[in-house]
PDB file of C-alpha atoms in Angstrom:
ATOM      1  CA  MET A   1       8.007  34.529 -71.853  1.00  0.00           C
ATOM      2  CA  SER A   2       5.061  35.782 -73.821  1.00  0.00           C
ATOM      3  CA  ASP A   3       4.865  38.634 -76.333  1.00  0.00           C
ATOM      4  CA  THR A   4       8.077  40.180 -74.882  1.00  0.00           C
ATOM      5  CA  ASP A   5       9.998  37.533 -76.796  1.00  0.00           C
ATOM      6  CA  THR A   6       9.188  39.030 -80.176  1.00  0.00           C
ATOM      7  CA  ALA A   7       9.073  42.727 -79.251  1.00  0.00           C
ATOM      8  CA  VAL A   8      12.026  44.747 -80.610  1.00  0.00           C
ATOM      9  CA  VAL A   9      12.484  47.168 -77.785  1.00  0.00           C
ATOM     10  CA  THR A  10      15.349  49.318 -76.515  1.00  0.00           C
ATOM     11  CA  THR A  11      15.272  51.939 -73.761  1.00  0.00           C
ATOM     12  CA  GLY A  12      17.941  53.942 -75.594  1.00  0.00           C
ATOM     13  CA  SER A  13      15.486  56.377 -77.162  1.00  0.00           C
ATOM     14  CA  VAL A  14      14.310  57.391 -73.652  1.00  0.00           C
ATOM     15  CA  PHE A  15      17.460  57.160 -71.568  1.00  0.00           C
ATOM     16  CA  GLY A  16      20.288  57.354 -74.029  1.00  0.00           C
ATOM     17  CA  ALA A  17      22.486  54.543 -75.286  1.00  0.00           C
ATOM     18  CA  ASP A  18      22.077  51.278 -73.351  1.00  0.00           C
ATOM     19  CA  LEU A  19      24.443  48.322 -73.549  1.00  0.00           C
ATOM     20  CA  VAL A  20      21.849  45.547 -73.233  1.00  0.00           C
ATOM     21  CA  ASN A  21      18.494  45.767 -75.086  1.00  0.00           C
ATOM     22  CA  LEU A  22      15.259  44.023 -74.275  1.00  0.00           C
ATOM     23  CA  ASP A  23      15.027  42.679 -77.800  1.00  0.00           C
ATOM     24  CA  ASP A  24      17.818  40.296 -76.915  1.00  0.00           C
ATOM     25  CA  PRO A  25      16.215  38.237 -74.111  1.00  0.00           C
ATOM     26  CA  ASP A  26      19.080  35.820 -73.605  1.00  0.00           C
ATOM     27  CA  ARG A  27      21.713  38.578 -73.170  1.00  0.00           C
ATOM     28  CA  PHE A  28      19.411  40.717 -71.054  1.00  0.00           C
ATOM     29  CA  VAL A  29      18.574  37.817 -68.687  1.00  0.00           C
ATOM     30  CA  ALA A  30      22.203  36.685 -68.540  1.00  0.00           C
ATOM     31  CA  ALA A  31      23.390  40.209 -67.650  1.00  0.00           C
ATOM     32  CA  MET A  32      20.753  40.690 -65.070  1.00  0.00           C
ATOM     33  CA  GLU A  33      21.313  37.290 -63.458  1.00  0.00           C
ATOM     34  CA  ASP A  34      25.097  37.894 -63.440  1.00  0.00           C
ATOM     35  CA  THR A  35      24.737  40.940 -61.201  1.00  0.00           C
ATOM     36  CA  VAL A  36      21.348  40.679 -59.437  1.00  0.00           C
ATOM     37  CA  ASP A  37      22.790  38.786 -56.408  1.00  0.00           C
ATOM     38  CA  ASP A  38      25.876  41.064 -56.104  1.00  0.00           C
ATOM     39  CA  GLY A  39      25.991  43.332 -53.120  1.00  0.00           C
ATOM     40  CA  ALA A  40      26.200  54.638 -70.955  1.00  0.00           C
ATOM     41  CA  ARG A  41      23.931  57.550 -70.636  1.00  0.00           C
ATOM     42  CA  GLY A  42      22.704  60.186 -73.086  1.00  0.00           C
ATOM     43  CA  GLY A  43      21.804  63.881 -72.688  1.00  0.00           C
ATOM     44  CA  ASP A  44      21.909  65.876 -69.439  1.00  0.00           C
ATOM     45  CA  VAL A  45      21.967  63.816 -66.309  1.00  0.00           C
ATOM     46  CA  SER A  46      21.241  64.853 -62.730  1.00  0.00           C
ATOM     47  CA  TYR A  47      22.630  62.923 -59.794  1.00  0.00           C
ATOM     48  CA  MET A  48      20.713  61.850 -56.703  1.00  0.00           C
ATOM     49  CA  SER A  49      22.378  61.718 -53.292  1.00  0.00           C
ATOM     50  CA  PHE A  50      20.988  60.067 -50.190  1.00  0.00           C
ATOM     51  CA  SER A  51      22.080  60.699 -46.649  1.00  0.00           C
ATOM     52  CA  GLY A  52      20.955  57.924 -44.198  1.00  0.00           C
ATOM     53  CA  LYS A  53      22.186  59.819 -41.185  1.00  0.00           C
ATOM     54  CA  MET A  54      20.346  63.076 -42.058  1.00  0.00           C
ATOM     55  CA  GLY A  55      17.353  61.488 -43.743  1.00  0.00           C
ATOM     56  CA  ARG A  56      17.767  63.657 -46.862  1.00  0.00           C
ATOM     57  CA  ILE A  57      17.624  63.186 -50.550  1.00  0.00           C
ATOM     58  CA  LYS A  58      18.996  65.767 -52.978  1.00  0.00           C
ATOM     59  CA  ILE A  59      18.741  65.831 -56.727  1.00  0.00           C
ATOM     60  CA  GLY A  60      20.836  67.817 -59.220  1.00  0.00           C
ATOM     61  CA  LYS A  61      23.152  70.746 -58.785  1.00  0.00           C
ATOM     62  CA  ASP A  62      20.444  72.830 -56.954  1.00  0.00           C
ATOM     63  CA  GLY A  63      19.922  69.979 -54.498  1.00  0.00           C
ATOM     64  CA  ARG A  64      16.191  69.876 -54.899  1.00  0.00           C
ATOM     65  CA  SER A  65      14.061  67.519 -52.881  1.00  0.00           C
ATOM     66  CA  VAL A  66      11.749  64.844 -54.163  1.00  0.00           C
ATOM     67  CA  ASP A  67       8.336  66.348 -54.830  1.00  0.00           C
ATOM     68  CA  ASP A  68       5.247  64.951 -53.087  1.00  0.00           C
ATOM     69  CA  GLY A  69       3.893  62.283 -55.424  1.00  0.00           C
ATOM     70  CA  GLU A  70       6.727  62.574 -57.917  1.00  0.00           C
ATOM     71  CA  HIS A  71       6.962  59.633 -60.284  1.00  0.00           C
ATOM     72  CA  PHE A  72      10.207  58.050 -61.484  1.00  0.00           C
ATOM     73  CA  VAL A  73      10.393  55.583 -64.308  1.00  0.00           C
ATOM     74  CA  VAL A  74      13.401  53.241 -64.064  1.00  0.00           C
ATOM     75  CA  ALA A  75      15.533  52.099 -67.078  1.00  0.00           C
ATOM     76  CA  PRO A  76      15.409  48.305 -66.857  1.00  0.00           C
ATOM     77  CA  THR A  77      18.608  47.885 -68.848  1.00  0.00           C
ATOM     78  CA  MET A  78      20.816  50.299 -66.848  1.00  0.00           C
ATOM     79  CA  PHE A  79      21.240  48.733 -63.452  1.00  0.00           C
ATOM     80  CA  SER A  80      24.887  48.979 -62.351  1.00  0.00           C
ATOM     81  CA  THR A  81      27.106  47.332 -59.741  1.00  0.00           C
ATOM     82  CA  GLY A  82      30.577  48.113 -58.403  1.00  0.00           C
ATOM     83  CA  TYR A  83      32.475  49.635 -55.524  1.00  0.00           C
ATOM     84  CA  ILE A  84      32.831  53.029 -53.879  1.00  0.00           C
ATOM     85  CA  CYS A  85      35.747  54.032 -51.686  1.00  0.00           C
ATOM     86  CA  TRP A  86      35.198  56.458 -48.787  1.00  0.00           C
ATOM     87  CA  LYS A  87      38.047  58.378 -47.167  1.00  0.00           C
ATOM     88  CA  GLY A  88      37.847  61.182 -44.716  1.00  0.00           C
ATOM     89  CA  GLY A  89      34.073  61.186 -44.798  1.00  0.00           C
ATOM     90  CA  LYS A  90      33.924  61.657 -48.537  1.00  0.00           C
ATOM     91  CA  PRO A  91      33.795  59.422 -51.616  1.00  0.00           C
ATOM     92  CA  ALA A  92      37.400  59.165 -52.921  1.00  0.00           C
ATOM     93  CA  ALA A  93      36.788  56.764 -55.843  1.00  0.00           C
ATOM     94  CA  LYS A  94      33.950  55.002 -57.660  1.00  0.00           C
ATOM     95  CA  ARG A  95      34.085  52.102 -60.018  1.00  0.00           C
ATOM     96  CA  MET A  96      30.762  50.989 -61.554  1.00  0.00           C
ATOM     97  CA  ALA A  97      29.708  48.864 -64.520  1.00  0.00           C
ATOM     98  CA  LYS A  98      26.312  48.777 -66.143  1.00  0.00           C
ATOM     99  CA  LEU A  99      24.631  45.669 -67.638  1.00  0.00           C
ATOM    100  CA  GLY A 100      26.668  44.352 -70.502  1.00  0.00           C
ATOM    101  CA  GLN A 101      29.952  45.791 -69.262  1.00  0.00           C
ATOM    102  CA  PRO A 102      32.585  43.610 -67.578  1.00  0.00           C
ATOM    103  CA  LYS A 103      31.895  43.236 -63.861  1.00  0.00           C
ATOM    104  CA  ILE A 104      34.140  45.359 -61.614  1.00  0.00           C
ATOM    105  CA  GLN A 105      36.711  43.275 -59.695  1.00  0.00           C
ATOM    106  CA  GLU A 106      36.736  43.876 -55.960  1.00  0.00           C
ATOM    107  CA  PRO A 107      39.509  46.342 -55.189  1.00  0.00           C
ATOM    108  CA  ASP A 108      42.373  45.567 -52.824  1.00  0.00           C
ATOM    109  CA  PRO A 109      41.190  46.659 -49.366  1.00  0.00           C
ATOM    110  CA  GLU A 110      44.370  48.719 -48.915  1.00  0.00           C
ATOM    111  CA  GLU A 111      44.053  50.591 -52.192  1.00  0.00           C
ATOM    112  CA  MET A 112      43.600  54.275 -51.625  1.00  0.00           C
ATOM    113  CA  GLY A 113      44.701  53.819 -48.012  1.00  0.00           C
ATOM    114  CA  PRO A 114      45.793  54.240 -45.330  1.00  0.00           C
ATOM    115  CA  PHE A 115      42.282  54.751 -43.757  1.00  0.00           C
ATOM    116  CA  ASP A 116      41.971  56.506 -40.450  1.00  0.00           C
ATOM    117  CA  ASN A 117      38.224  55.788 -39.938  1.00  0.00           C
ATOM    118  CA  GLN A 118      36.830  52.303 -39.602  1.00  0.00           C
ATOM    119  CA  LYS A 119      33.994  53.346 -41.935  1.00  0.00           C
ATOM    120  CA  ASP A 120      36.409  54.323 -44.656  1.00  0.00           C
ATOM    121  CA  GLY A 121      37.535  52.047 -47.448  1.00  0.00           C
ATOM    122  CA  TRP A 122      35.835  50.152 -50.312  1.00  0.00           C
ATOM    123  CA  SER A 123      32.273  48.775 -50.192  1.00  0.00           C
ATOM    124  CA  LYS A 124      29.847  47.316 -52.690  1.00  0.00           C
ATOM    125  CA  ALA A 125      27.637  49.780 -54.477  1.00  0.00           C
ATOM    126  CA  ARG A 126      24.641  49.733 -56.849  1.00  0.00           C
ATOM    127  CA  GLY A 127      23.138  52.226 -59.184  1.00  0.00           C
ATOM    128  CA  ILE A 128      20.033  52.873 -61.264  1.00  0.00           C
ATOM    129  CA  VAL A 129      19.114  55.303 -63.987  1.00  0.00           C
ATOM    130  CA  MET A 130      15.625  56.825 -63.900  1.00  0.00           C
ATOM    131  CA  LYS A 131      13.622  59.727 -65.175  1.00  0.00           C
ATOM    132  CA  SER A 132      11.343  62.068 -63.314  1.00  0.00           C
ATOM    133  CA  LEU A 133       8.054  62.162 -65.216  1.00  0.00           C
ATOM    134  CA  GLU A 134       7.007  65.543 -63.734  1.00  0.00           C
ATOM    135  CA  HIS A 135      10.381  67.222 -64.393  1.00  0.00           C
ATOM    136  CA  ASN A 136      11.421  65.308 -67.491  1.00  0.00           C
ATOM    137  CA  GLU A 137      14.789  64.961 -65.758  1.00  0.00           C
ATOM    138  CA  GLN A 138      17.124  61.993 -66.161  1.00  0.00           C
ATOM    139  CA  ILE A 139      18.696  60.966 -62.909  1.00  0.00           C
ATOM    140  CA  GLU A 140      21.405  58.607 -61.776  1.00  0.00           C
ATOM    141  CA  PHE A 141      21.442  57.234 -58.253  1.00  0.00           C
ATOM    142  CA  THR A 142      24.406  55.350 -56.880  1.00  0.00           C
ATOM    143  CA  ASN A 143      24.670  54.238 -53.266  1.00  0.00           C
ATOM    144  CA  ASN A 144      26.851  51.971 -51.164  1.00  0.00           C
ATOM    145  CA  SER A 145      24.844  51.951 -47.902  1.00  0.00           C
ATOM    146  CA  LYS A 146      23.602  48.463 -46.958  1.00  0.00           C
ATOM    147  CA  SER A 147      19.947  49.625 -47.187  1.00  0.00           C
ATOM    148  CA  GLY A 148      20.475  51.459 -50.482  1.00  0.00           C
ATOM    149  CA  VAL A 149      22.280  48.406 -52.030  1.00  0.00           C
ATOM    150  CA  SER A 150      19.493  46.126 -50.781  1.00  0.00           C
ATOM    151  CA  VAL A 151      16.580  48.193 -52.093  1.00  0.00           C
ATOM    152  CA  MET A 152      18.161  48.424 -55.554  1.00  0.00           C
ATOM    153  CA  ALA A 153      18.975  44.697 -55.612  1.00  0.00           C
ATOM    154  CA  ASP A 154      15.385  43.954 -54.702  1.00  0.00           C
ATOM    155  CA  LEU A 155      14.181  46.214 -57.544  1.00  0.00           C
ATOM    156  CA  GLN A 156      16.461  44.526 -60.007  1.00  0.00           C
ATOM    157  CA  ARG A 157      15.222  41.057 -58.919  1.00  0.00           C
ATOM    158  CA  ASP A 158      11.595  42.201 -59.431  1.00  0.00           C
ATOM    159  CA  VAL A 159      12.369  43.532 -62.931  1.00  0.00           C
ATOM    160  CA  LEU A 160      14.174  40.266 -63.876  1.00  0.00           C
ATOM    161  CA  ASP A 161      11.488  38.032 -62.473  1.00  0.00           C
ATOM    162  CA  ARG A 162       8.677  39.943 -64.215  1.00  0.00           C
ATOM    163  CA  TYR A 163      10.657  40.005 -67.523  1.00  0.00           C
ATOM    164  CA  LYS A 164      11.233  36.249 -67.418  1.00  0.00           C
ATOM    165  CA  ALA A 165       7.538  35.700 -66.735  1.00  0.00           C
ATOM    166  CA  GLY A 166       6.467  37.795 -69.669  1.00  0.00           C
ATOM    167  CA  GLN A 167       4.940  40.482 -67.481  1.00  0.00           C
ATOM    168  CA  ALA A 168       5.269  44.315 -67.661  1.00  0.00           C
ATOM    169  CA  CYS A 169       8.733  44.859 -66.244  1.00  0.00           C
ATOM    170  CA  VAL A 170       9.380  48.594 -66.316  1.00  0.00           C
ATOM    171  CA  PRO A 171       8.690  50.125 -62.841  1.00  0.00           C
ATOM    172  CA  ILE A 172       7.213  53.578 -62.234  1.00  0.00           C
ATOM    173  CA  MET A 173       7.715  54.434 -58.553  1.00  0.00           C
ATOM    174  CA  HIS A 174       7.677  56.933 -55.761  1.00  0.00           C
ATOM    175  CA  ILE A 175      10.830  57.454 -53.703  1.00  0.00           C
ATOM    176  CA  GLY A 176      10.688  57.901 -49.970  1.00  0.00           C
ATOM    177  CA  MET A 177      12.538  56.805 -46.888  1.00  0.00           C
ATOM    178  CA  GLU A 178      11.925  54.961 -43.632  1.00  0.00           C
ATOM    179  CA  GLU A 179      13.370  55.550 -40.182  1.00  0.00           C
ATOM    180  CA  PHE A 180      15.107  52.633 -38.415  1.00  0.00           C
ATOM    181  CA  THR A 181      17.278  52.240 -35.322  1.00  0.00           C
ATOM    182  CA  ALA A 182      20.633  50.480 -35.443  1.00  0.00           C
ATOM    183  CA  GLN A 183      23.031  50.146 -32.552  1.00  0.00           C
ATOM    184  CA  GLY A 184      21.058  52.779 -30.720  1.00  0.00           C
ATOM    185  CA  ASN A 185      21.333  55.345 -33.576  1.00  0.00           C
ATOM    186  CA  THR A 186      18.526  56.613 -35.712  1.00  0.00           C
ATOM    187  CA  ASN A 187      19.082  56.224 -39.437  1.00  0.00           C
ATOM    188  CA  PHE A 188      17.004  56.304 -42.578  1.00  0.00           C
ATOM    189  CA  LYS A 189      16.812  53.953 -45.567  1.00  0.00           C
ATOM    190  CA  PRO A 190      15.500  54.611 -49.077  1.00  0.00           C
ATOM    191  CA  VAL A 191      12.166  53.210 -50.124  1.00  0.00           C
ATOM    192  CA  PHE A 192      11.104  52.476 -53.699  1.00  0.00           C
ATOM    193  CA  ASP A 193       7.351  52.263 -53.899  1.00  0.00           C
ATOM    194  CA  VAL A 194       6.377  50.868 -57.265  1.00  0.00           C
ATOM    195  CA  VAL A 195       2.976  52.216 -58.258  1.00  0.00           C
ATOM    196  CA  LYS A 196       2.767  50.912 -61.797  1.00  0.00           C
ATOM    197  CA  TRP A 197       4.483  48.384 -63.996  1.00  0.00           C
ATOM    198  CA  ILE A 198       4.525  49.232 -67.668  1.00  0.00           C
ATOM    199  CA  THR A 199       5.756  47.425 -70.745  1.00  0.00           C
ATOM    200  CA  PRO A 200       8.966  48.312 -72.624  1.00  0.00           C
ATOM    201  CA  GLU A 201       6.751  49.359 -75.571  1.00  0.00           C
ATOM    202  CA  GLU A 202       4.868  51.809 -73.291  1.00  0.00           C
ATOM    203  CA  LEU A 203       8.244  53.091 -72.062  1.00  0.00           C
ATOM    204  CA  ASN A 204       9.358  53.886 -75.582  1.00  0.00           C
ATOM    205  CA  GLN A 205       6.304  56.086 -76.099  1.00  0.00           C
ATOM    206  CA  MET A 206       7.994  58.533 -73.817  1.00  0.00           C
ATOM    207  CA  ALA A 207      10.487  59.313 -76.532  1.00  0.00           C
ATOM    208  CA  ASP A 208       7.710  61.244 -78.324  1.00  0.00           C
ATOM    209  CA  PRO A 209       7.902  64.817 -77.028  1.00  0.00           C
ATOM    210  CA  ASP A 210       4.122  65.170 -77.505  1.00  0.00           C
ATOM    211  CA  PHE A 211       3.314  62.114 -75.368  1.00  0.00           C
ATOM    212  CA  ASP A 212       2.205  62.615 -71.745  1.00  0.00           C
ATOM    213  CA  PRO A 213       4.000  59.918 -69.723  1.00  0.00           C
ATOM    214  CA  LEU A 214       1.703  60.421 -66.734  1.00  0.00           C
ATOM    215  CA  SER A 215      -1.089  59.065 -68.879  1.00  0.00           C
ATOM    216  CA  LEU A 216       0.479  55.605 -68.420  1.00  0.00           C
ATOM    217  CA  ILE A 217      -0.124  55.658 -64.752  1.00  0.00           C
ATOM    218  CA  GLY A 218      -3.881  56.007 -64.942  1.00  0.00           C
ATOM    219  CA  ASP A 219      -5.560  54.009 -62.110  1.00  0.00           C
ATOM    220  CA  ALA A 220      -2.634  52.341 -60.404  1.00  0.00           C
ATOM    221  CA  GLY A 221      -4.947  50.403 -58.144  1.00  0.00           C
ATOM    222  CA  ASP A 222      -4.515  47.114 -59.946  1.00  0.00           C
ATOM    223  CA  ASP A 223      -0.749  47.221 -59.366  1.00  0.00           C
ATOM    224  CA  ALA A 224      -1.068  48.354 -55.761  1.00  0.00           C
ATOM    225  CA  GLU A 225      -3.943  46.194 -54.571  1.00  0.00           C
ATOM    226  CA  ASP A 226      -1.748  43.340 -53.394  1.00  0.00           C
ATOM    227  CA  LYS A 227       0.653  45.585 -51.495  1.00  0.00           C
ATOM    228  CA  ALA A 228       0.644  45.856 -47.689  1.00  0.00           C
ATOM    229  CA  ALA A 229      -0.294  49.248 -46.292  1.00  0.00           C
ATOM    230  CA  PRO A 230       2.778  51.537 -46.476  1.00  0.00           C
ATOM    231  CA  LYS A 231       4.619  52.501 -43.357  1.00  0.00           C
ATOM    232  CA  PRO A 232       4.707  56.159 -42.310  1.00  0.00           C
ATOM    233  CA  ARG A 233       7.433  57.962 -44.148  1.00  0.00           C
ATOM    234  CA  ARG A 234       9.452  61.045 -43.563  1.00  0.00           C
ATOM    235  CA  ARG A 235       8.687  63.963 -45.829  1.00  0.00           C
ATOM    236  CA  LEU A 236      11.693  64.661 -48.196  1.00  0.00           C
TER     237      LEU A 236
END
C-alpha cells in the first residue's frame, strides 16, 4: 500500500458510525477478506428495493425512482452479509452483519417454516450503504437475488483490491439494470456502473456542508476509458 497506510481516515463523518475504519489497514482488510467471498448507521436512512421480475427500483418511503445520471457514493467500510427468509412472497426475517461484526451463522433451513413455495426459505444476502450526491440522501440496499448478491460481491472485491494496491478505493457509481432470460422468463439484474474512484480523504470532504460532492467527479473519462461499452439498459 502507498499513502493510504498513513492516512487516518474514517467514513463515519459522512455515513454515521462505522465499525471498521480505513486507518486500521489490517483490520479493514481482514474484515473485507472474511466476507468478500460469501454469497451501524447514523442519521435518516432510506431503503432501496429492487424487483428483478418487474424491473423496478424504488427508494425511500415515497418509492422514488433512480434519477437519470444520479450518482451514488458507496461507504467502503459498510458492506454487509447475512441471510433473508422469504415466506408467502414476502421477507419474513433478515439477519445481516456489517464489517467488524460477527458473521451471521447460516440459519436452519426449517426455521420460520413450514414453507409452501419452493422459492421460500433462507438465502444468502448482501448489503451496501451509499449516499445520493444529488439528493444528499443516505440509502441502504439489501438484496438476496443471485444477481444482486453477485454485483455487490464484485463491488466489494474491487474496493478491497484497490485498497490493498494503494489506489483510490471509494466508488462513485450510477445504478441501472440489465434484462436477461432465465428458464424462458425475462428478468432484470442490478448494474453498478462505477464512473469515478475517489480516495477516503476526498470522501471525508463530503462531511463539510459547504462542499459540493459533484466537484469530485469532474472528468470521469480517466476512470471509464478502460471500460467496455455499456450494454443498453432499461430506464428506471
